[in-house]
């Protein structure tokens, strides 16, 4: 462990900051806090406001394999830097969103076009190549960035909203990317040279890392199991996170209480990231992931109704965070373990796509259920079932493939 982290800790730290400040967590931690003010000012309902994530999520998901392919071909450093800069510019420009619903959607669509390269689709490839025996823990540390975002950004954004209105939330959130993440990305983030790779990392005869092509991966059941599981779990999780503040307020608590619950979600993400990553390195990952996916099902049950006590809501928020902490670890870790690293970017991009699509559609459906029934209970009931099915599906992945299976080349 010491030798891998001695060589790769700078890259992990830079990737952690990049993940924290990029387009994966920032929009999902800003939108819950501006939904109410936007609803009050423009009169748009929660379904209309939430539908913006569909524009960003679906476009980003469709482009994730493209950006992943760019990473495989041109290197993660170049793709990550350019996409992070584009994310900063576009998200800050949300300050100028007009009182015109199509304009709101156009801004989110622009974000989807340029920002997917500032997500773990990019950062995880480099980290996976610096680590082998402790890859799960390293990826978990990298993905702690989303937990750090959920812990600190909502409070900072809430301060910015109180100071300058909901519009100020967007440029305020990009301050972290510009002044915290970018200096470390420029200084430390890169892929390892061949001689810097872990000695245990399996390499092909041509000196490159082993791994299946996208076509080969798609011919196996593991690819489709991961894809379906990711879709089901993200479909359940995305809306629960986005609408968490509204759920808390429906139970009679304040916006400040909601921010506290969001911080508890972040704590769950942190525990999920480190704990699950550590366990993935030591045990069969699907066997770890399945029980972890039952925890957010419990959370959805706790969040139903309007009279749950605040401690139980905090506990439910924590368990929802565990789901987020586990799910992105599952995709990143199992892509490397089941398909290798040679074409990691494209394969991970395709498997990240259902995560983006499910997370994008989910908030709109949660909002629709809220608008039509007055509560989130129906959607939370569906989420209980989907978390359980999505976790159980992973048990069908089977054993990790050996070097010979990962060294097969397309003919």
mmCIF file of C-alpha atoms in Angstrom:
data_model
loop_
_atom_site.group_PDB
_atom_site.id
_atom_site.type_symbol
_atom_site.label_atom_id
_atom_site.label_comp_id
_atom_site.label_asym_id
_atom_site.label_seq_id
_atom_site.Cartn_x
_atom_site.Cartn_y
_atom_site.Cartn_z
ATOM 1 C CA UNK A 1 0.000 0.000 0.000
ATOM 2 C CA UNK A 2 2.760 2.427 0.948
ATOM 3 C CA UNK A 3 4.527 2.175 -2.412
ATOM 4 C CA UNK A 4 1.355 2.725 -4.480
ATOM 5 C CA UNK A 5 0.264 5.703 -2.431
ATOM 6 C CA UNK A 6 3.805 7.061 -2.253
ATOM 7 C CA UNK A 7 3.854 7.279 -6.034
ATOM 8 C CA UNK A 8 0.258 8.231 -6.673
ATOM 9 C CA UNK A 9 -0.950 10.340 -3.744
ATOM 10 C CA UNK A 10 -0.540 13.644 -5.599
ATOM 11 C CA UNK A 11 -2.687 12.396 -8.462
ATOM 12 C CA UNK A 12 -5.342 11.099 -6.047
ATOM 13 C CA UNK A 13 -5.432 14.424 -4.209
ATOM 14 C CA UNK A 14 -5.707 16.433 -7.430
ATOM 15 C CA UNK A 15 -8.431 14.066 -8.663
ATOM 16 C CA UNK A 16 -10.281 14.410 -5.346
ATOM 17 C CA UNK A 17 -10.387 18.195 -5.723
ATOM 18 C CA UNK A 18 -11.311 17.905 -9.393
ATOM 19 C CA UNK A 19 -14.186 15.572 -8.553
ATOM 20 C CA UNK A 20 -15.354 17.840 -5.729
ATOM 21 C CA UNK A 21 -15.396 20.971 -7.853
ATOM 22 C CA UNK A 22 -16.552 19.557 -11.183
ATOM 23 C CA UNK A 23 -19.882 18.999 -12.872
ATOM 24 C CA UNK A 24 -20.729 15.773 -11.065
ATOM 25 C CA UNK A 25 -21.563 17.134 -7.584
ATOM 26 C CA UNK A 26 -21.791 20.936 -7.917
ATOM 27 C CA UNK A 27 -25.068 21.220 -9.900
ATOM 28 C CA UNK A 28 -26.774 18.600 -7.732
ATOM 29 C CA UNK A 29 -25.846 20.506 -4.574
ATOM 30 C CA UNK A 30 -26.823 23.934 -5.895
ATOM 31 C CA UNK A 31 -30.174 23.092 -7.501
ATOM 32 C CA UNK A 32 -31.894 21.901 -4.272
ATOM 33 C CA UNK A 33 -31.207 25.288 -2.678
ATOM 34 C CA UNK A 34 -32.414 27.442 -5.584
ATOM 35 C CA UNK A 35 -35.540 25.446 -6.475
ATOM 36 C CA UNK A 36 -37.675 27.169 -3.851
ATOM 37 C CA UNK A 37 -36.564 30.743 -4.692
ATOM 38 C CA UNK A 38 -36.953 30.092 -8.439
ATOM 39 C CA UNK A 39 -40.434 28.681 -7.843
ATOM 40 C CA UNK A 40 -41.360 31.766 -5.824
ATOM 41 C CA UNK A 41 -39.947 34.271 -8.321
ATOM 42 C CA UNK A 42 -40.910 32.739 -11.677
ATOM 43 C CA UNK A 43 -43.909 30.630 -10.695
ATOM 44 C CA UNK A 44 -42.538 27.485 -12.357
ATOM 45 C CA UNK A 45 -43.607 24.264 -10.677
ATOM 46 C CA UNK A 46 -41.147 21.773 -9.246
ATOM 47 C CA UNK A 47 -41.497 19.397 -12.174
ATOM 48 C CA UNK A 48 -40.512 22.141 -14.620
ATOM 49 C CA UNK A 49 -37.552 23.243 -12.538
ATOM 50 C CA UNK A 50 -36.344 19.686 -11.932
ATOM 51 C CA UNK A 51 -36.627 18.840 -15.640
ATOM 52 C CA UNK A 52 -33.505 20.957 -16.178
ATOM 53 C CA UNK A 53 -31.426 18.068 -14.876
ATOM 54 C CA UNK A 54 -32.774 16.025 -17.778
ATOM 55 C CA UNK A 55 -31.124 18.409 -20.243
ATOM 56 C CA UNK A 56 -27.789 18.260 -18.462
ATOM 57 C CA UNK A 57 -27.892 14.609 -17.484
ATOM 58 C CA UNK A 58 -29.013 13.051 -20.758
ATOM 59 C CA UNK A 59 -26.702 15.147 -22.943
ATOM 60 C CA UNK A 60 -23.815 14.513 -20.575
ATOM 61 C CA UNK A 61 -24.599 10.796 -20.471
ATOM 62 C CA UNK A 62 -24.720 10.566 -24.265
ATOM 63 C CA UNK A 63 -21.369 12.320 -24.514
ATOM 64 C CA UNK A 64 -19.686 10.396 -21.675
ATOM 65 C CA UNK A 65 -18.432 7.615 -24.019
ATOM 66 C CA UNK A 66 -17.144 10.290 -26.411
ATOM 67 C CA UNK A 67 -15.224 12.073 -23.667
ATOM 68 C CA UNK A 68 -14.017 8.702 -22.371
ATOM 69 C CA UNK A 69 -12.706 7.898 -25.840
ATOM 70 C CA UNK A 70 -10.939 11.265 -25.934
ATOM 71 C CA UNK A 71 -9.269 10.345 -22.631
ATOM 72 C CA UNK A 72 -8.091 7.003 -24.051
ATOM 73 C CA UNK A 73 -6.738 8.701 -27.167
ATOM 74 C CA UNK A 74 -5.468 12.121 -26.055
ATOM 75 C CA UNK A 75 -4.892 11.597 -22.340
ATOM 76 C CA UNK A 76 -6.965 12.530 -19.327
ATOM 77 C CA UNK A 77 -4.997 15.649 -18.419
ATOM 78 C CA UNK A 78 -5.858 17.590 -21.565
ATOM 79 C CA UNK A 79 -9.520 16.536 -21.569
ATOM 80 C CA UNK A 80 -9.972 17.236 -17.865
ATOM 81 C CA UNK A 81 -8.443 20.715 -17.905
ATOM 82 C CA UNK A 82 -10.411 21.923 -20.932
ATOM 83 C CA UNK A 83 -13.705 20.527 -19.673
ATOM 84 C CA UNK A 84 -13.229 21.970 -16.194
ATOM 85 C CA UNK A 85 -12.633 25.439 -17.641
ATOM 86 C CA UNK A 86 -15.749 25.082 -19.794
ATOM 87 C CA UNK A 87 -17.771 24.009 -16.761
ATOM 88 C CA UNK A 88 -16.640 27.076 -14.796
ATOM 89 C CA UNK A 89 -17.656 29.465 -17.573
ATOM 90 C CA UNK A 90 -21.049 27.916 -18.311
ATOM 91 C CA UNK A 91 -22.158 27.317 -14.726
ATOM 92 C CA UNK A 92 -21.168 30.822 -13.617
ATOM 93 C CA UNK A 93 -23.193 32.228 -16.524
ATOM 94 C CA UNK A 94 -26.371 30.782 -14.958
ATOM 95 C CA UNK A 95 -26.448 34.109 -13.134
ATOM 96 C CA UNK A 96 -27.998 35.538 -16.327
ATOM 97 C CA UNK A 97 -30.795 32.954 -16.759
ATOM 98 C CA UNK A 98 -33.942 34.811 -17.897
ATOM 99 C CA UNK A 99 -37.538 34.476 -16.704
ATOM 100 C CA UNK A 100 -38.164 32.142 -19.638
ATOM 101 C CA UNK A 101 -38.424 28.400 -19.093
ATOM 102 C CA UNK A 102 -36.844 27.383 -22.446
ATOM 103 C CA UNK A 103 -33.880 29.602 -21.553
ATOM 104 C CA UNK A 104 -33.491 27.757 -18.254
ATOM 105 C CA UNK A 105 -33.336 24.489 -20.202
ATOM 106 C CA UNK A 106 -30.913 25.914 -22.783
ATOM 107 C CA UNK A 107 -28.411 26.784 -20.056
ATOM 108 C CA UNK A 108 -28.553 23.254 -18.662
ATOM 109 C CA UNK A 109 -28.204 21.783 -22.150
ATOM 110 C CA UNK A 110 -25.054 23.872 -22.683
ATOM 111 C CA UNK A 111 -23.701 22.461 -19.434
ATOM 112 C CA UNK A 112 -24.346 18.936 -20.690
ATOM 113 C CA UNK A 113 -22.419 19.597 -23.901
ATOM 114 C CA UNK A 114 -19.179 20.785 -22.310
ATOM 115 C CA UNK A 115 -18.933 19.629 -18.710
ATOM 116 C CA UNK A 116 -18.979 15.811 -18.640
ATOM 117 C CA UNK A 117 -15.183 15.761 -18.929
ATOM 118 C CA UNK A 118 -14.970 17.370 -15.484
ATOM 119 C CA UNK A 119 -16.569 14.311 -13.851
ATOM 120 C CA UNK A 120 -15.117 10.939 -12.711
ATOM 121 C CA UNK A 121 -15.359 9.782 -16.352
ATOM 122 C CA UNK A 122 -12.030 11.599 -16.743
ATOM 123 C CA UNK A 123 -10.405 11.635 -13.328
ATOM 124 C CA UNK A 124 -10.913 7.932 -12.497
ATOM 125 C CA UNK A 125 -8.910 6.659 -15.480
ATOM 126 C CA UNK A 126 -5.681 8.203 -14.240
ATOM 127 C CA UNK A 127 -6.238 7.052 -10.655
ATOM 128 C CA UNK A 128 -7.019 3.496 -11.789
ATOM 129 C CA UNK A 129 -3.707 3.353 -13.668
ATOM 130 C CA UNK A 130 -1.642 4.460 -10.663
ATOM 131 C CA UNK A 131 -3.138 1.737 -8.415
ATOM 132 C CA UNK A 132 -3.832 -1.988 -8.584
ATOM 133 C CA UNK A 133 -3.962 -3.703 -5.191
ATOM 134 C CA UNK A 134 -5.469 -0.640 -3.521
ATOM 135 C CA UNK A 135 -7.474 0.668 -6.448
ATOM 136 C CA UNK A 136 -10.803 0.507 -4.589
ATOM 137 C CA UNK A 137 -9.490 2.641 -1.735
ATOM 138 C CA UNK A 138 -7.785 5.082 -4.108
ATOM 139 C CA UNK A 139 -10.962 5.520 -6.160
ATOM 140 C CA UNK A 140 -12.941 5.865 -2.944
ATOM 141 C CA UNK A 141 -10.621 8.652 -1.783
ATOM 142 C CA UNK A 142 -10.939 10.378 -5.158
ATOM 143 C CA UNK A 143 -14.716 10.166 -4.990
ATOM 144 C CA UNK A 144 -14.680 11.676 -1.498
ATOM 145 C CA UNK A 145 -14.711 14.900 -3.478
ATOM 146 C CA UNK A 146 -18.466 14.595 -3.884
ATOM 147 C CA UNK A 147 -18.819 14.158 -0.129
ATOM 148 C CA UNK A 148 -16.720 17.234 0.567
ATOM 149 C CA UNK A 149 -18.892 19.182 -1.853
ATOM 150 C CA UNK A 150 -22.098 18.083 -0.157
ATOM 151 C CA UNK A 151 -20.680 19.004 3.256
ATOM 152 C CA UNK A 152 -19.422 22.504 2.490
ATOM 153 C CA UNK A 153 -20.916 23.832 -0.732
ATOM 154 C CA UNK A 154 -24.587 23.969 0.406
ATOM 155 C CA UNK A 155 -23.669 26.204 3.356
ATOM 156 C CA UNK A 156 -21.485 28.465 1.192
ATOM 157 C CA UNK A 157 -24.164 28.645 -1.498
ATOM 158 C CA UNK A 158 -26.844 29.365 1.104
ATOM 159 C CA UNK A 159 -24.678 32.251 2.335
ATOM 160 C CA UNK A 160 -24.327 33.542 -1.238
ATOM 161 C CA UNK A 161 -28.105 33.321 -1.755
ATOM 162 C CA UNK A 162 -28.758 35.294 1.422
ATOM 163 C CA UNK A 163 -26.253 37.892 0.262
ATOM 164 C CA UNK A 164 -27.102 38.257 -3.425
ATOM 165 C CA UNK A 165 -30.213 36.194 -4.216
ATOM 166 C CA UNK A 166 -30.505 32.805 -5.874
ATOM 167 C CA UNK A 167 -28.605 33.938 -8.985
ATOM 168 C CA UNK A 168 -25.452 34.448 -6.935
ATOM 169 C CA UNK A 169 -25.418 30.724 -6.097
ATOM 170 C CA UNK A 170 -24.068 29.744 -9.515
ATOM 171 C CA UNK A 171 -20.923 31.892 -9.824
ATOM 172 C CA UNK A 172 -20.286 31.382 -6.101
ATOM 173 C CA UNK A 173 -20.172 27.606 -6.590
ATOM 174 C CA UNK A 174 -17.539 27.887 -9.356
ATOM 175 C CA UNK A 175 -15.108 29.703 -7.072
ATOM 176 C CA UNK A 176 -14.003 26.323 -5.727
ATOM 177 C CA UNK A 177 -13.204 24.954 -9.191
ATOM 178 C CA UNK A 178 -11.273 28.019 -10.302
ATOM 179 C CA UNK A 179 -9.210 28.766 -7.210
ATOM 180 C CA UNK A 180 -8.995 25.402 -5.412
ATOM 181 C CA UNK A 181 -9.086 22.578 -7.948
ATOM 182 C CA UNK A 182 -7.452 24.061 -11.041
ATOM 183 C CA UNK A 183 -4.039 24.847 -9.459
ATOM 184 C CA UNK A 184 -3.635 21.254 -8.270
ATOM 185 C CA UNK A 185 -4.925 19.781 -11.531
ATOM 186 C CA UNK A 186 -2.369 21.803 -13.466
ATOM 187 C CA UNK A 187 0.437 20.882 -11.079
ATOM 188 C CA UNK A 188 -0.187 17.210 -10.257
ATOM 189 C CA UNK A 189 -2.831 15.484 -12.356
ATOM 190 C CA UNK A 190 -1.505 13.070 -15.027
ATOM 191 C CA UNK A 191 -1.388 9.419 -16.043
ATOM 192 C CA UNK A 192 1.652 7.345 -14.968
ATOM 193 C CA UNK A 193 4.455 6.610 -17.353
ATOM 194 C CA UNK A 194 4.945 2.845 -18.012
ATOM 195 C CA UNK A 195 7.756 2.604 -15.460
ATOM 196 C CA UNK A 196 5.590 4.313 -12.824
ATOM 197 C CA UNK A 197 2.728 1.816 -13.041
ATOM 198 C CA UNK A 198 2.315 -0.675 -10.165
ATOM 199 C CA UNK A 199 4.430 -3.789 -10.615
ATOM 200 C CA UNK A 200 1.322 -5.928 -10.136
ATOM 201 C CA UNK A 201 -0.620 -4.145 -12.880
ATOM 202 C CA UNK A 202 -0.990 -6.598 -15.746
ATOM 203 C CA UNK A 203 0.418 -5.365 -19.048
ATOM 204 C CA UNK A 204 0.110 -6.660 -22.591
ATOM 205 C CA UNK A 205 2.989 -7.707 -24.806
ATOM 206 C CA UNK A 206 3.056 -4.262 -26.440
ATOM 207 C CA UNK A 207 3.663 -2.619 -23.067
ATOM 208 C CA UNK A 208 0.159 -1.203 -22.766
ATOM 209 C CA UNK A 209 -2.246 -2.227 -20.027
ATOM 210 C CA UNK A 210 -4.552 -5.178 -20.704
ATOM 211 C CA UNK A 211 -8.245 -4.796 -21.256
ATOM 212 C CA UNK A 212 -11.202 -5.590 -23.468
ATOM 213 C CA UNK A 213 -12.438 -3.339 -26.221
ATOM 214 C CA UNK A 214 -15.878 -1.796 -25.900
ATOM 215 C CA UNK A 215 -17.237 -4.292 -28.439
ATOM 216 C CA UNK A 216 -15.870 -7.242 -26.490
ATOM 217 C CA UNK A 217 -17.217 -5.865 -23.209
ATOM 218 C CA UNK A 218 -20.678 -5.424 -24.700
ATOM 219 C CA UNK A 219 -20.721 -9.084 -25.741
ATOM 220 C CA UNK A 220 -20.533 -10.199 -22.110
ATOM 221 C CA UNK A 221 -23.318 -10.320 -19.539
ATOM 222 C CA UNK A 222 -21.301 -8.340 -16.979
ATOM 223 C CA UNK A 223 -21.539 -5.161 -19.069
ATOM 224 C CA UNK A 224 -25.327 -5.289 -19.245
ATOM 225 C CA UNK A 225 -25.752 -6.278 -15.603
ATOM 226 C CA UNK A 226 -23.704 -3.260 -14.541
ATOM 227 C CA UNK A 227 -25.597 -1.006 -16.924
ATOM 228 C CA UNK A 228 -29.054 -2.076 -15.709
ATOM 229 C CA UNK A 229 -28.046 -2.019 -12.042
ATOM 230 C CA UNK A 230 -26.578 1.469 -12.414
ATOM 231 C CA UNK A 231 -29.719 2.730 -14.129
ATOM 232 C CA UNK A 232 -32.051 1.366 -11.442
ATOM 233 C CA UNK A 233 -30.012 2.685 -8.536
ATOM 234 C CA UNK A 234 -29.393 6.134 -10.040
ATOM 235 C CA UNK A 235 -33.090 6.396 -10.952
ATOM 236 C CA UNK A 236 -33.872 5.909 -7.268
ATOM 237 C CA UNK A 237 -31.117 8.096 -5.863
ATOM 238 C CA UNK A 238 -31.009 11.210 -8.076
ATOM 239 C CA UNK A 239 -34.403 12.639 -7.211
ATOM 240 C CA UNK A 240 -34.084 11.747 -3.531
ATOM 241 C CA UNK A 241 -30.946 13.894 -3.345
ATOM 242 C CA UNK A 242 -32.279 16.812 -5.390
ATOM 243 C CA UNK A 243 -35.573 16.955 -3.466
ATOM 244 C CA UNK A 244 -34.089 16.199 -0.055
ATOM 245 C CA UNK A 245 -34.483 19.776 1.172
ATOM 246 C CA UNK A 246 -38.128 19.792 0.118
ATOM 247 C CA UNK A 247 -38.743 16.458 1.856
ATOM 248 C CA UNK A 248 -37.300 17.850 5.068
ATOM 249 C CA UNK A 249 -39.502 20.932 4.862
ATOM 250 C CA UNK A 250 -42.595 18.776 4.240
ATOM 251 C CA UNK A 251 -41.910 17.220 7.642
ATOM 252 C CA UNK A 252 -42.204 20.697 9.167
ATOM 253 C CA UNK A 253 -38.546 21.649 9.450
ATOM 254 C CA UNK A 254 -36.726 24.789 8.267
ATOM 255 C CA UNK A 255 -34.373 25.473 5.351
ATOM 256 C CA UNK A 256 -31.527 25.539 7.850
ATOM 257 C CA UNK A 257 -32.526 22.078 9.042
ATOM 258 C CA UNK A 258 -32.558 20.950 5.403
ATOM 259 C CA UNK A 259 -28.969 22.181 4.954
ATOM 260 C CA UNK A 260 -28.025 20.149 8.040
ATOM 261 C CA UNK A 261 -29.612 17.044 6.528
ATOM 262 C CA UNK A 262 -27.704 17.670 3.275
ATOM 263 C CA UNK A 263 -24.504 17.715 5.309
ATOM 264 C CA UNK A 264 -25.551 14.391 6.821
ATOM 265 C CA UNK A 265 -26.017 13.058 3.292
ATOM 266 C CA UNK A 266 -22.451 14.146 2.661
ATOM 267 C CA UNK A 267 -21.264 12.254 5.732
ATOM 268 C CA UNK A 268 -22.960 9.132 4.364
ATOM 269 C CA UNK A 269 -21.196 9.638 1.039
ATOM 270 C CA UNK A 270 -17.869 9.937 2.868
ATOM 271 C CA UNK A 271 -18.405 6.739 4.869
ATOM 272 C CA UNK A 272 -19.645 4.939 1.767
ATOM 273 C CA UNK A 273 -16.673 6.026 -0.326
ATOM 274 C CA UNK A 274 -13.938 5.006 2.112
ATOM 275 C CA UNK A 275 -15.651 2.003 3.649
ATOM 276 C CA UNK A 276 -16.866 0.456 0.406
ATOM 277 C CA UNK A 277 -13.600 1.198 -1.411
ATOM 278 C CA UNK A 278 -11.633 -0.458 1.392
ATOM 279 C CA UNK A 279 -13.909 -3.520 1.365
ATOM 280 C CA UNK A 280 -13.807 -3.791 -2.443
ATOM 281 C CA UNK A 281 -10.030 -4.338 -2.243
ATOM 282 C CA UNK A 282 -10.449 -7.196 0.236
ATOM 283 C CA UNK A 283 -13.662 -8.988 -0.709
ATOM 284 C CA UNK A 284 -15.694 -9.817 -3.797
ATOM 285 C CA UNK A 285 -17.115 -6.411 -4.705
ATOM 286 C CA UNK A 286 -20.683 -7.472 -5.704
ATOM 287 C CA UNK A 287 -21.057 -9.236 -2.359
ATOM 288 C CA UNK A 288 -20.187 -5.974 -0.620
ATOM 289 C CA UNK A 289 -22.357 -3.801 -2.865
ATOM 290 C CA UNK A 290 -25.610 -5.736 -2.447
ATOM 291 C CA UNK A 291 -26.145 -5.172 1.305
ATOM 292 C CA UNK A 292 -24.924 -1.592 0.881
ATOM 293 C CA UNK A 293 -27.764 -0.972 -1.582
ATOM 294 C CA UNK A 294 -30.343 -2.148 0.966
ATOM 295 C CA UNK A 295 -29.460 0.757 3.286
ATOM 296 C CA UNK A 296 -30.953 3.522 1.090
ATOM 297 C CA UNK A 297 -34.104 1.424 0.722
ATOM 298 C CA UNK A 298 -34.482 1.810 4.489
ATOM 299 C CA UNK A 299 -33.843 5.540 4.090
ATOM 300 C CA UNK A 300 -36.673 5.935 1.589
ATOM 301 C CA UNK A 301 -39.054 4.301 4.067
ATOM 302 C CA UNK A 302 -37.947 6.712 6.801
ATOM 303 C CA UNK A 303 -38.479 9.740 4.559
ATOM 304 C CA UNK A 304 -42.106 8.873 3.774
ATOM 305 C CA UNK A 305 -44.952 10.785 5.378
ATOM 306 C CA UNK A 306 -44.788 14.156 7.119
ATOM 307 C CA UNK A 307 -44.213 13.326 10.775
ATOM 308 C CA UNK A 308 -40.840 11.596 10.941
ATOM 309 C CA UNK A 309 -38.651 12.871 13.777
ATOM 310 C CA UNK A 310 -35.613 14.942 12.897
ATOM 311 C CA UNK A 311 -33.068 12.349 14.136
ATOM 312 C CA UNK A 312 -34.639 9.710 11.879
ATOM 313 C CA UNK A 313 -34.595 12.118 8.937
ATOM 314 C CA UNK A 314 -30.909 12.735 9.613
ATOM 315 C CA UNK A 315 -30.350 8.984 9.651
ATOM 316 C CA UNK A 316 -32.291 8.607 6.398
ATOM 317 C CA UNK A 317 -30.189 11.328 4.785
ATOM 318 C CA UNK A 318 -27.051 9.533 5.925
ATOM 319 C CA UNK A 319 -28.211 6.258 4.337
ATOM 320 C CA UNK A 320 -29.072 8.011 1.057
ATOM 321 C CA UNK A 321 -25.511 9.343 1.086
ATOM 322 C CA UNK A 322 -24.178 5.814 1.517
ATOM 323 C CA UNK A 323 -26.014 4.890 -1.684
ATOM 324 C CA UNK A 324 -24.264 7.664 -3.602
ATOM 325 C CA UNK A 325 -20.941 6.733 -2.068
ATOM 326 C CA UNK A 326 -21.345 3.127 -3.102
ATOM 327 C CA UNK A 327 -22.840 3.489 -6.588
ATOM 328 C CA UNK A 328 -20.111 5.555 -8.254
ATOM 329 C CA UNK A 329 -17.486 3.332 -6.597
ATOM 330 C CA UNK A 330 -19.253 0.322 -8.135
ATOM 331 C CA UNK A 331 -19.069 1.700 -11.680
ATOM 332 C CA UNK A 332 -15.445 2.878 -11.501
ATOM 333 C CA UNK A 333 -14.058 -0.157 -9.653
ATOM 334 C CA UNK A 334 -15.944 -2.865 -11.522
ATOM 335 C CA UNK A 335 -15.202 -1.340 -14.927
ATOM 336 C CA UNK A 336 -11.498 -1.768 -14.216
ATOM 337 C CA UNK A 337 -11.843 -5.222 -12.627
ATOM 338 C CA UNK A 338 -14.167 -6.813 -15.186
ATOM 339 C CA UNK A 339 -12.972 -5.098 -18.385
ATOM 340 C CA UNK A 340 -9.392 -3.935 -17.745
ATOM 341 C CA UNK A 341 -7.804 -0.548 -18.412
ATOM 342 C CA UNK A 342 -6.834 -0.503 -22.098
ATOM 343 C CA UNK A 343 -10.193 0.982 -23.154
ATOM 344 C CA UNK A 344 -11.343 2.025 -19.692
ATOM 345 C CA UNK A 345 -12.441 5.509 -20.764
ATOM 346 C CA UNK A 346 -14.923 4.392 -23.426
ATOM 347 C CA UNK A 347 -16.315 1.491 -21.408
ATOM 348 C CA UNK A 348 -16.648 3.569 -18.234
ATOM 349 C CA UNK A 349 -18.260 6.315 -20.300
ATOM 350 C CA UNK A 350 -20.931 3.915 -21.536
ATOM 351 C CA UNK A 351 -21.546 2.591 -18.028
ATOM 352 C CA UNK A 352 -21.603 6.112 -16.601
ATOM 353 C CA UNK A 353 -24.277 7.053 -19.142
ATOM 354 C CA UNK A 354 -27.157 5.256 -17.345
ATOM 355 C CA UNK A 355 -26.009 6.874 -14.108
ATOM 356 C CA UNK A 356 -26.337 10.276 -15.762
ATOM 357 C CA UNK A 357 -29.651 9.444 -17.434
ATOM 358 C CA UNK A 358 -31.201 7.901 -14.325
ATOM 359 C CA UNK A 359 -30.017 10.784 -12.126
ATOM 360 C CA UNK A 360 -31.421 13.261 -14.646
ATOM 361 C CA UNK A 361 -34.863 11.692 -15.095
ATOM 362 C CA UNK A 362 -35.313 10.902 -11.421
ATOM 363 C CA UNK A 363 -35.635 14.497 -10.080
ATOM 364 C CA UNK A 364 -38.303 15.303 -12.663
ATOM 365 C CA UNK A 365 -40.369 12.269 -11.622
ATOM 366 C CA UNK A 366 -39.939 13.041 -7.931
ATOM 367 C CA UNK A 367 -41.114 16.577 -8.722
ATOM 368 C CA UNK A 368 -44.088 15.304 -10.743
ATOM 369 C CA UNK A 369 -45.187 13.026 -7.896
ATOM 370 C CA UNK A 370 -44.875 15.939 -5.465
ATOM 371 C CA UNK A 371 -46.862 18.280 -7.728
ATOM 372 C CA UNK A 372 -49.671 15.788 -8.379
ATOM 373 C CA UNK A 373 -50.009 14.068 -4.993
ATOM 374 C CA UNK A 374 -48.662 16.635 -2.549
ATOM 375 C CA UNK A 375 -45.978 14.264 -1.222
ATOM 376 C CA UNK A 376 -43.062 12.107 -2.366
ATOM 377 C CA UNK A 377 -44.370 8.853 -0.889
ATOM 378 C CA UNK A 378 -45.254 7.095 -4.145
ATOM 379 C CA UNK A 379 -41.831 7.730 -5.649
ATOM 380 C CA UNK A 380 -40.071 6.749 -2.435
ATOM 381 C CA UNK A 381 -41.979 3.446 -2.461
ATOM 382 C CA UNK A 382 -40.786 2.751 -6.006
ATOM 383 C CA UNK A 383 -37.244 3.649 -4.953
ATOM 384 C CA UNK A 384 -37.285 1.062 -2.147
ATOM 385 C CA UNK A 385 -37.938 -1.676 -4.712
ATOM 386 C CA UNK A 386 -35.428 -0.426 -7.273
ATOM 387 C CA UNK A 387 -32.583 -0.120 -4.761
ATOM 388 C CA UNK A 388 -33.130 -3.753 -3.753
ATOM 389 C CA UNK A 389 -33.337 -5.052 -7.341
ATOM 390 C CA UNK A 390 -30.355 -3.002 -8.516
ATOM 391 C CA UNK A 391 -28.184 -4.274 -5.682
ATOM 392 C CA UNK A 392 -29.263 -7.903 -6.075
ATOM 393 C CA UNK A 393 -28.503 -7.840 -9.814
ATOM 394 C CA UNK A 394 -24.810 -7.304 -9.064
ATOM 395 C CA UNK A 395 -24.598 -10.768 -7.513
ATOM 396 C CA UNK A 396 -24.907 -12.205 -11.046
ATOM 397 C CA UNK A 397 -21.615 -10.617 -12.195
ATOM 398 C CA UNK A 398 -19.580 -13.675 -11.285
ATOM 399 C CA UNK A 399 -15.853 -13.984 -10.649
ATOM 400 C CA UNK A 400 -13.312 -11.419 -11.795
ATOM 401 C CA UNK A 401 -11.760 -12.333 -15.177
ATOM 402 C CA UNK A 402 -8.093 -13.369 -15.351
ATOM 403 C CA UNK A 403 -5.281 -11.869 -17.392
ATOM 404 C CA UNK A 404 -5.874 -14.206 -20.325
ATOM 405 C CA UNK A 405 -9.515 -13.143 -20.623
ATOM 406 C CA UNK A 406 -8.614 -9.458 -20.429
ATOM 407 C CA UNK A 407 -5.846 -9.857 -23.027
ATOM 408 C CA UNK A 408 -8.184 -10.978 -25.808
ATOM 409 C CA UNK A 409 -7.982 -8.676 -28.813
ATOM 410 C CA UNK A 410 -10.566 -7.952 -31.462
ATOM 411 C CA UNK A 411 -9.964 -9.761 -34.730
#
